[in-house]
Amino acid sequence: MVDGPVVAVRGEAYREVPPEIARFTVTATARDRDREATLTRLAERAAAVRVLLDGYGPAIDRRETGELRVRPETRRSGERVVAYHGSVTTTVTVSDFTALGDLMLRLADQDQVEVAGPWWSLRPDSPAHREARHAAIADALLRAREYAEALGARVTALIELADAGAAERPMMSRMAYGMGGAEGGPPELELDPQPQTAQAAVQARFAISEPVLG
C-alpha cells in the first residue's frame, strides 16, 4: 500500500504505417450436368491456379487451401438434380507488393476463376506494435509529470501499469485500375497499399511528492 498522493493517467499512442502483407483469395469454380465432369473441370482449374502461383516463387509468402464445395442444383419442385456446382478457394499472402497487381490480374484471367482482395495488414510481430506500446508508456509518464507539475509536485515512483488496449480505427482500401502503357499491351493493375494503424493504450498510477497547494 502506498502512502501519500497518487496520480492516475491513461497513456495512448497512435501510429499510421505502411502495410507489411496483403492477402487475397482466388476461387476456381465449375458447373456441369454430370458430377464427374464437374469434379474433373474443378480439379483442372485448381491445378492451373497452383501452376500460376508456383511461377511467382518467393514473391508469395504462403498459400492455404480453404473451403472446397461441391453441391447439386435441383429443380424447385423436386429433388431432380439438373447440375453440379463445385468451387475451391485458396488464400494467398504476399509481402512483395510489386508483384501483387500482376499476380491478381493473371489469376483473374483464368477460366472460371474469381479473385477477391487484397486485404492489407501488419504482421502480428511487427515492430510497429512494440513502438506504439513504448510510445503509450512515454505518453502516460509525460501526462503524470504534467499533472504533478501543476500541483507543484514531482513524480517519484511507478505504482501500477496495465495494458488498456486500443480500439481499431477502420480504414478504407484504395485501388487504382489501369491499362498497359502501350496500346494493345497487357493490362496493368496499380494498387495503393492501405495504411495500417498501430495503437496502444495503458493505464498507469504514479506516486508523487506532496503537492504545494498554497
PDB file of C-alpha atoms in Angstrom:
ATOM      1  CA  MET A   1       0.000   0.000   0.000  1.00  0.00           C
ATOM      2  CA  VAL A   2       1.293   3.429  -0.963  1.00  0.00           C
ATOM      3  CA  ASP A   3       1.170   6.318   1.474  1.00  0.00           C
ATOM      4  CA  GLY A   4       0.873   9.772   0.006  1.00  0.00           C
ATOM      5  CA  PRO A   5      -0.669  11.325  -3.089  1.00  0.00           C
ATOM      6  CA  VAL A   6      -1.167   9.333  -6.289  1.00  0.00           C
ATOM      7  CA  VAL A   7      -1.948  10.397  -9.828  1.00  0.00           C
ATOM      8  CA  ALA A   8      -3.704   8.023 -12.261  1.00  0.00           C
ATOM      9  CA  VAL A   9      -3.403   8.605 -16.018  1.00  0.00           C
ATOM     10  CA  ARG A  10      -4.037   6.936 -19.352  1.00  0.00           C
ATOM     11  CA  GLY A  11      -1.288   6.908 -21.961  1.00  0.00           C
ATOM     12  CA  GLU A  12      -2.092   6.463 -25.647  1.00  0.00           C
ATOM     13  CA  ALA A  13      -0.214   6.176 -28.919  1.00  0.00           C
ATOM     14  CA  TYR A  14      -1.399   6.016 -32.500  1.00  0.00           C
ATOM     15  CA  ARG A  15       0.826   5.369 -35.489  1.00  0.00           C
ATOM     16  CA  GLU A  16      -0.082   5.111 -39.171  1.00  0.00           C
ATOM     17  CA  VAL A  17       2.394   2.894 -41.003  1.00  0.00           C
ATOM     18  CA  PRO A  18       2.644   1.142 -44.390  1.00  0.00           C
ATOM     19  CA  PRO A  19       1.237  -2.400 -44.547  1.00  0.00           C
ATOM     20  CA  GLU A  20       3.623  -5.340 -44.409  1.00  0.00           C
ATOM     21  CA  ILE A  21       1.499  -8.046 -46.034  1.00  0.00           C
ATOM     22  CA  ALA A  22      -1.523  -8.346 -48.310  1.00  0.00           C
ATOM     23  CA  ARG A  23      -3.957 -11.248 -48.551  1.00  0.00           C
ATOM     24  CA  PHE A  24      -6.390 -12.154 -51.282  1.00  0.00           C
ATOM     25  CA  THR A  25      -8.500 -15.153 -52.212  1.00  0.00           C
ATOM     26  CA  VAL A  26      -8.734 -16.961 -55.521  1.00  0.00           C
ATOM     27  CA  THR A  27     -11.690 -19.273 -56.142  1.00  0.00           C
ATOM     28  CA  ALA A  28     -11.877 -21.761 -59.006  1.00  0.00           C
ATOM     29  CA  THR A  29     -15.388 -22.902 -59.958  1.00  0.00           C
ATOM     30  CA  ALA A  30     -17.002 -25.474 -62.238  1.00  0.00           C
ATOM     31  CA  ARG A  31     -20.553 -26.409 -63.262  1.00  0.00           C
ATOM     32  CA  ASP A  32     -21.885 -29.261 -65.343  1.00  0.00           C
ATOM     33  CA  ARG A  33     -24.872 -31.588 -65.506  1.00  0.00           C
ATOM     34  CA  ASP A  34     -22.572 -34.514 -64.861  1.00  0.00           C
ATOM     35  CA  ARG A  35     -20.961 -34.782 -61.436  1.00  0.00           C
ATOM     36  CA  GLU A  36     -17.763 -36.402 -62.657  1.00  0.00           C
ATOM     37  CA  ALA A  37     -17.361 -33.733 -65.331  1.00  0.00           C
ATOM     38  CA  THR A  38     -17.794 -31.028 -62.691  1.00  0.00           C
ATOM     39  CA  LEU A  39     -15.146 -32.589 -60.454  1.00  0.00           C
ATOM     40  CA  THR A  40     -12.749 -33.048 -63.370  1.00  0.00           C
ATOM     41  CA  ARG A  41     -13.076 -29.427 -64.515  1.00  0.00           C
ATOM     42  CA  LEU A  42     -12.723 -28.170 -60.955  1.00  0.00           C
ATOM     43  CA  ALA A  43      -9.531 -30.199 -60.445  1.00  0.00           C
ATOM     44  CA  GLU A  44      -8.090 -28.919 -63.740  1.00  0.00           C
ATOM     45  CA  ARG A  45      -8.833 -25.284 -62.926  1.00  0.00           C
ATOM     46  CA  ALA A  46      -7.487 -25.606 -59.390  1.00  0.00           C
ATOM     47  CA  ALA A  47      -4.319 -27.166 -60.818  1.00  0.00           C
ATOM     48  CA  ALA A  48      -3.944 -24.268 -63.273  1.00  0.00           C
ATOM     49  CA  VAL A  49      -4.157 -21.851 -60.357  1.00  0.00           C
ATOM     50  CA  ARG A  50      -1.474 -23.780 -58.492  1.00  0.00           C
ATOM     51  CA  VAL A  51       0.850 -23.752 -61.507  1.00  0.00           C
ATOM     52  CA  LEU A  52       0.435 -19.989 -61.889  1.00  0.00           C
ATOM     53  CA  LEU A  53       1.148 -19.431 -58.188  1.00  0.00           C
ATOM     54  CA  ASP A  54       4.206 -21.692 -58.410  1.00  0.00           C
ATOM     55  CA  GLY A  55       5.594 -19.380 -61.068  1.00  0.00           C
ATOM     56  CA  TYR A  56       5.808 -16.481 -58.602  1.00  0.00           C
ATOM     57  CA  GLY A  57       8.026 -18.401 -56.188  1.00  0.00           C
ATOM     58  CA  PRO A  58       9.411 -16.253 -53.338  1.00  0.00           C
ATOM     59  CA  ALA A  59       7.022 -13.378 -54.125  1.00  0.00           C
ATOM     60  CA  ILE A  60       4.365 -15.427 -52.300  1.00  0.00           C
ATOM     61  CA  ASP A  61       4.795 -15.786 -48.541  1.00  0.00           C
ATOM     62  CA  ARG A  62       2.221 -18.540 -48.131  1.00  0.00           C
ATOM     63  CA  ARG A  63      -0.908 -20.019 -49.645  1.00  0.00           C
ATOM     64  CA  GLU A  64      -3.607 -22.034 -47.945  1.00  0.00           C
ATOM     65  CA  THR A  65      -6.425 -24.049 -49.436  1.00  0.00           C
ATOM     66  CA  GLY A  66      -9.669 -23.180 -47.695  1.00  0.00           C
ATOM     67  CA  GLU A  67     -13.208 -24.228 -48.461  1.00  0.00           C
ATOM     68  CA  LEU A  68     -13.961 -26.952 -51.018  1.00  0.00           C
ATOM     69  CA  ARG A  69     -17.614 -27.129 -52.012  1.00  0.00           C
ATOM     70  CA  VAL A  70     -19.494 -29.454 -54.326  1.00  0.00           C
ATOM     71  CA  ARG A  71     -23.278 -29.193 -54.335  1.00  0.00           C
ATOM     72  CA  PRO A  72     -26.150 -30.383 -56.521  1.00  0.00           C
ATOM     73  CA  GLU A  73     -28.566 -27.945 -58.144  1.00  0.00           C
ATOM     74  CA  THR A  74     -32.162 -29.186 -58.061  1.00  0.00           C
ATOM     75  CA  ARG A  75     -35.423 -28.037 -59.570  1.00  0.00           C
ATOM     76  CA  ARG A  76     -37.712 -26.029 -57.330  1.00  0.00           C
ATOM     77  CA  SER A  77     -40.468 -28.620 -57.499  1.00  0.00           C
ATOM     78  CA  GLY A  78     -38.460 -31.665 -56.523  1.00  0.00           C
ATOM     79  CA  GLU A  79     -35.138 -33.376 -55.911  1.00  0.00           C
ATOM     80  CA  ARG A  80     -34.185 -33.943 -59.507  1.00  0.00           C
ATOM     81  CA  VAL A  81     -30.578 -32.839 -59.971  1.00  0.00           C
ATOM     82  CA  VAL A  82     -30.066 -30.627 -63.021  1.00  0.00           C
ATOM     83  CA  ALA A  83     -26.421 -29.665 -62.445  1.00  0.00           C
ATOM     84  CA  TYR A  84     -23.499 -29.810 -60.036  1.00  0.00           C
ATOM     85  CA  HIS A  85     -21.554 -26.799 -58.767  1.00  0.00           C
ATOM     86  CA  GLY A  86     -18.024 -27.053 -57.428  1.00  0.00           C
ATOM     87  CA  SER A  87     -15.586 -24.498 -56.011  1.00  0.00           C
ATOM     88  CA  VAL A  88     -12.271 -24.424 -54.179  1.00  0.00           C
ATOM     89  CA  THR A  89     -10.765 -21.337 -52.549  1.00  0.00           C
ATOM     90  CA  THR A  90      -7.120 -20.552 -51.861  1.00  0.00           C
ATOM     91  CA  THR A  91      -5.917 -17.712 -49.648  1.00  0.00           C
ATOM     92  CA  VAL A  92      -2.656 -16.131 -50.795  1.00  0.00           C
ATOM     93  CA  THR A  93      -0.376 -13.973 -48.626  1.00  0.00           C
ATOM     94  CA  VAL A  94       2.082 -11.645 -50.346  1.00  0.00           C
ATOM     95  CA  SER A  95       4.719  -9.255 -48.997  1.00  0.00           C
ATOM     96  CA  ASP A  96       6.207  -8.290 -52.371  1.00  0.00           C
ATOM     97  CA  PHE A  97       3.684  -5.658 -53.430  1.00  0.00           C
ATOM     98  CA  THR A  98       5.459  -5.040 -56.752  1.00  0.00           C
ATOM     99  CA  ALA A  99       4.209  -8.424 -57.978  1.00  0.00           C
ATOM    100  CA  LEU A 100       0.777  -8.256 -56.393  1.00  0.00           C
ATOM    101  CA  GLY A 101      -1.151  -6.449 -59.130  1.00  0.00           C
ATOM    102  CA  ASP A 102       0.263  -8.612 -61.914  1.00  0.00           C
ATOM    103  CA  LEU A 103      -0.393 -11.792 -59.944  1.00  0.00           C
ATOM    104  CA  MET A 104      -4.026 -10.905 -59.246  1.00  0.00           C
ATOM    105  CA  LEU A 105      -4.674  -9.941 -62.864  1.00  0.00           C
ATOM    106  CA  ARG A 106      -3.170 -13.161 -64.221  1.00  0.00           C
ATOM    107  CA  LEU A 107      -5.268 -15.215 -61.813  1.00  0.00           C
ATOM    108  CA  ALA A 108      -8.422 -13.299 -62.725  1.00  0.00           C
ATOM    109  CA  ASP A 109      -7.708 -14.062 -66.398  1.00  0.00           C
ATOM    110  CA  GLN A 110      -8.035 -17.803 -65.771  1.00  0.00           C
ATOM    111  CA  ASP A 111     -11.188 -19.598 -66.890  1.00  0.00           C
ATOM    112  CA  GLN A 112     -13.956 -19.604 -64.246  1.00  0.00           C
ATOM    113  CA  VAL A 113     -11.782 -18.064 -61.536  1.00  0.00           C
ATOM    114  CA  GLU A 114     -12.820 -15.335 -59.080  1.00  0.00           C
ATOM    115  CA  VAL A 115     -10.277 -13.140 -57.269  1.00  0.00           C
ATOM    116  CA  ALA A 116     -11.155 -11.041 -54.192  1.00  0.00           C
ATOM    117  CA  GLY A 117      -8.992  -8.615 -52.223  1.00  0.00           C
ATOM    118  CA  PRO A 118      -6.429  -7.525 -51.338  1.00  0.00           C
ATOM    119  CA  TRP A 119      -6.726  -7.062 -47.594  1.00  0.00           C
ATOM    120  CA  TRP A 120      -3.737  -5.219 -46.136  1.00  0.00           C
ATOM    121  CA  SER A 121      -2.314  -5.759 -42.653  1.00  0.00           C
ATOM    122  CA  LEU A 122       0.720  -5.738 -40.385  1.00  0.00           C
ATOM    123  CA  ARG A 123       2.430  -8.895 -39.224  1.00  0.00           C
ATOM    124  CA  PRO A 124       1.440  -9.954 -35.678  1.00  0.00           C
ATOM    125  CA  ASP A 125       5.042  -9.436 -34.518  1.00  0.00           C
ATOM    126  CA  SER A 126       5.524  -6.155 -36.398  1.00  0.00           C
ATOM    127  CA  PRO A 127       7.940  -3.701 -34.713  1.00  0.00           C
ATOM    128  CA  ALA A 128       5.225  -1.062 -35.188  1.00  0.00           C
ATOM    129  CA  HIS A 129       3.191  -2.645 -32.371  1.00  0.00           C
ATOM    130  CA  ARG A 130       6.135  -2.563 -29.965  1.00  0.00           C
ATOM    131  CA  GLU A 131       6.929   1.043 -30.866  1.00  0.00           C
ATOM    132  CA  ALA A 132       3.313   2.015 -30.187  1.00  0.00           C
ATOM    133  CA  ARG A 133       3.410   0.363 -26.748  1.00  0.00           C
ATOM    134  CA  HIS A 134       6.618   2.180 -25.850  1.00  0.00           C
ATOM    135  CA  ALA A 135       5.094   5.462 -27.012  1.00  0.00           C
ATOM    136  CA  ALA A 136       1.968   4.863 -24.915  1.00  0.00           C
ATOM    137  CA  ILE A 137       4.079   4.393 -21.780  1.00  0.00           C
ATOM    138  CA  ALA A 138       6.028   7.559 -22.555  1.00  0.00           C
ATOM    139  CA  ASP A 139       2.737   9.413 -23.012  1.00  0.00           C
ATOM    140  CA  ALA A 140       1.465   8.200 -19.632  1.00  0.00           C
ATOM    141  CA  LEU A 141       4.653   9.345 -17.887  1.00  0.00           C
ATOM    142  CA  LEU A 142       4.501  12.737 -19.588  1.00  0.00           C
ATOM    143  CA  ARG A 143       0.894  13.250 -18.517  1.00  0.00           C
ATOM    144  CA  ALA A 144       1.680  12.250 -14.947  1.00  0.00           C
ATOM    145  CA  ARG A 145       4.561  14.718 -14.813  1.00  0.00           C
ATOM    146  CA  GLU A 146       2.385  17.487 -16.215  1.00  0.00           C
ATOM    147  CA  TYR A 147      -0.307  16.878 -13.573  1.00  0.00           C
ATOM    148  CA  ALA A 148       2.289  16.713 -10.831  1.00  0.00           C
ATOM    149  CA  GLU A 149       3.919  19.931 -12.047  1.00  0.00           C
ATOM    150  CA  ALA A 150       0.553  21.685 -11.994  1.00  0.00           C
ATOM    151  CA  LEU A 151       0.329  20.748  -8.310  1.00  0.00           C
ATOM    152  CA  GLY A 152       3.844  21.872  -7.533  1.00  0.00           C
ATOM    153  CA  ALA A 153       4.939  18.249  -7.108  1.00  0.00           C
ATOM    154  CA  ARG A 154       7.002  15.670  -8.980  1.00  0.00           C
ATOM    155  CA  VAL A 155       6.618  12.027  -9.931  1.00  0.00           C
ATOM    156  CA  THR A 156       8.524   9.791  -7.532  1.00  0.00           C
ATOM    157  CA  ALA A 157       7.569   6.212  -8.384  1.00  0.00           C
ATOM    158  CA  LEU A 158       5.500   3.960 -10.610  1.00  0.00           C
ATOM    159  CA  ILE A 159       2.842   2.100  -8.670  1.00  0.00           C
ATOM    160  CA  GLU A 160       0.955   0.228 -11.373  1.00  0.00           C
ATOM    161  CA  LEU A 161       0.993  -0.154 -15.158  1.00  0.00           C
ATOM    162  CA  ALA A 162      -1.687  -2.048 -17.099  1.00  0.00           C
ATOM    163  CA  ASP A 163      -2.385  -2.579 -20.785  1.00  0.00           C
ATOM    164  CA  ALA A 164      -5.680  -0.866 -21.583  1.00  0.00           C
ATOM    165  CA  GLY A 165      -5.987  -2.000 -25.190  1.00  0.00           C
ATOM    166  CA  ALA A 166      -6.972   0.255 -28.080  1.00  0.00           C
ATOM    167  CA  ALA A 167      -9.948   0.362 -30.419  1.00  0.00           C
ATOM    168  CA  GLU A 168      -9.181  -0.196 -34.081  1.00  0.00           C
ATOM    169  CA  ARG A 169      -9.709   2.676 -36.466  1.00  0.00           C
ATOM    170  CA  PRO A 170     -11.185   1.260 -39.675  1.00  0.00           C
ATOM    171  CA  MET A 171      -9.662   2.490 -42.912  1.00  0.00           C
ATOM    172  CA  MET A 172     -10.911   2.118 -46.447  1.00  0.00           C
ATOM    173  CA  SER A 173      -8.934   0.218 -49.039  1.00  0.00           C
ATOM    174  CA  ARG A 174      -7.868   2.076 -52.147  1.00  0.00           C
ATOM    175  CA  MET A 175      -7.310   0.567 -55.575  1.00  0.00           C
ATOM    176  CA  ALA A 176      -6.451   2.044 -58.948  1.00  0.00           C
ATOM    177  CA  TYR A 177      -7.043   0.143 -62.157  1.00  0.00           C
ATOM    178  CA  GLY A 178      -5.271   0.966 -65.396  1.00  0.00           C
ATOM    179  CA  MET A 179      -4.403  -0.497 -68.763  1.00  0.00           C
ATOM    180  CA  GLY A 180      -0.951  -1.112 -70.193  1.00  0.00           C
ATOM    181  CA  GLY A 181       1.032   1.891 -71.332  1.00  0.00           C
ATOM    182  CA  ALA A 182       1.404   0.678 -74.878  1.00  0.00           C
ATOM    183  CA  GLU A 183      -1.712   0.268 -76.979  1.00  0.00           C
ATOM    184  CA  GLY A 184      -2.628  -3.386 -77.164  1.00  0.00           C
ATOM    185  CA  GLY A 185      -0.199  -4.254 -74.368  1.00  0.00           C
ATOM    186  CA  PRO A 186      -1.074  -6.424 -71.389  1.00  0.00           C
ATOM    187  CA  PRO A 187      -3.361  -4.869 -68.763  1.00  0.00           C
ATOM    188  CA  GLU A 188      -1.810  -3.464 -65.621  1.00  0.00           C
ATOM    189  CA  LEU A 189      -3.285  -3.153 -62.150  1.00  0.00           C
ATOM    190  CA  GLU A 190      -1.884  -0.471 -59.860  1.00  0.00           C
ATOM    191  CA  LEU A 191      -2.622  -0.900 -56.165  1.00  0.00           C
ATOM    192  CA  ASP A 192      -2.344   1.772 -53.483  1.00  0.00           C
ATOM    193  CA  PRO A 193      -1.441  -0.056 -50.246  1.00  0.00           C
ATOM    194  CA  GLN A 194      -3.817   0.801 -47.413  1.00  0.00           C
ATOM    195  CA  PRO A 195      -2.045   2.447 -44.440  1.00  0.00           C
ATOM    196  CA  GLN A 196      -2.323   0.443 -41.223  1.00  0.00           C
ATOM    197  CA  THR A 197      -2.730   1.586 -37.638  1.00  0.00           C
ATOM    198  CA  ALA A 198      -0.557   0.537 -34.732  1.00  0.00           C
ATOM    199  CA  GLN A 199      -2.201   1.589 -31.470  1.00  0.00           C
ATOM    200  CA  ALA A 200      -1.609   1.068 -27.780  1.00  0.00           C
ATOM    201  CA  ALA A 201      -3.027   2.377 -24.526  1.00  0.00           C
ATOM    202  CA  VAL A 202      -2.011   1.919 -20.888  1.00  0.00           C
ATOM    203  CA  GLN A 203      -3.434   2.778 -17.504  1.00  0.00           C
ATOM    204  CA  ALA A 204      -0.793   3.926 -15.012  1.00  0.00           C
ATOM    205  CA  ARG A 205      -0.664   5.079 -11.413  1.00  0.00           C
ATOM    206  CA  PHE A 206       2.267   7.115 -10.108  1.00  0.00           C
ATOM    207  CA  ALA A 207       3.244   8.250  -6.667  1.00  0.00           C
ATOM    208  CA  ILE A 208       4.010  11.962  -6.454  1.00  0.00           C
ATOM    209  CA  SER A 209       5.582  14.159  -3.846  1.00  0.00           C
ATOM    210  CA  GLU A 210       3.439  16.301  -1.579  1.00  0.00           C
ATOM    211  CA  PRO A 211       1.633  18.967  -3.633  1.00  0.00           C
ATOM    212  CA  VAL A 212       2.215  22.650  -2.963  1.00  0.00           C
ATOM    213  CA  LEU A 213      -1.334  23.957  -2.862  1.00  0.00           C
ATOM    214  CA  GLY A 214      -0.812  27.270  -1.147  1.00  0.00           C
TER     215      GLY A 214
END
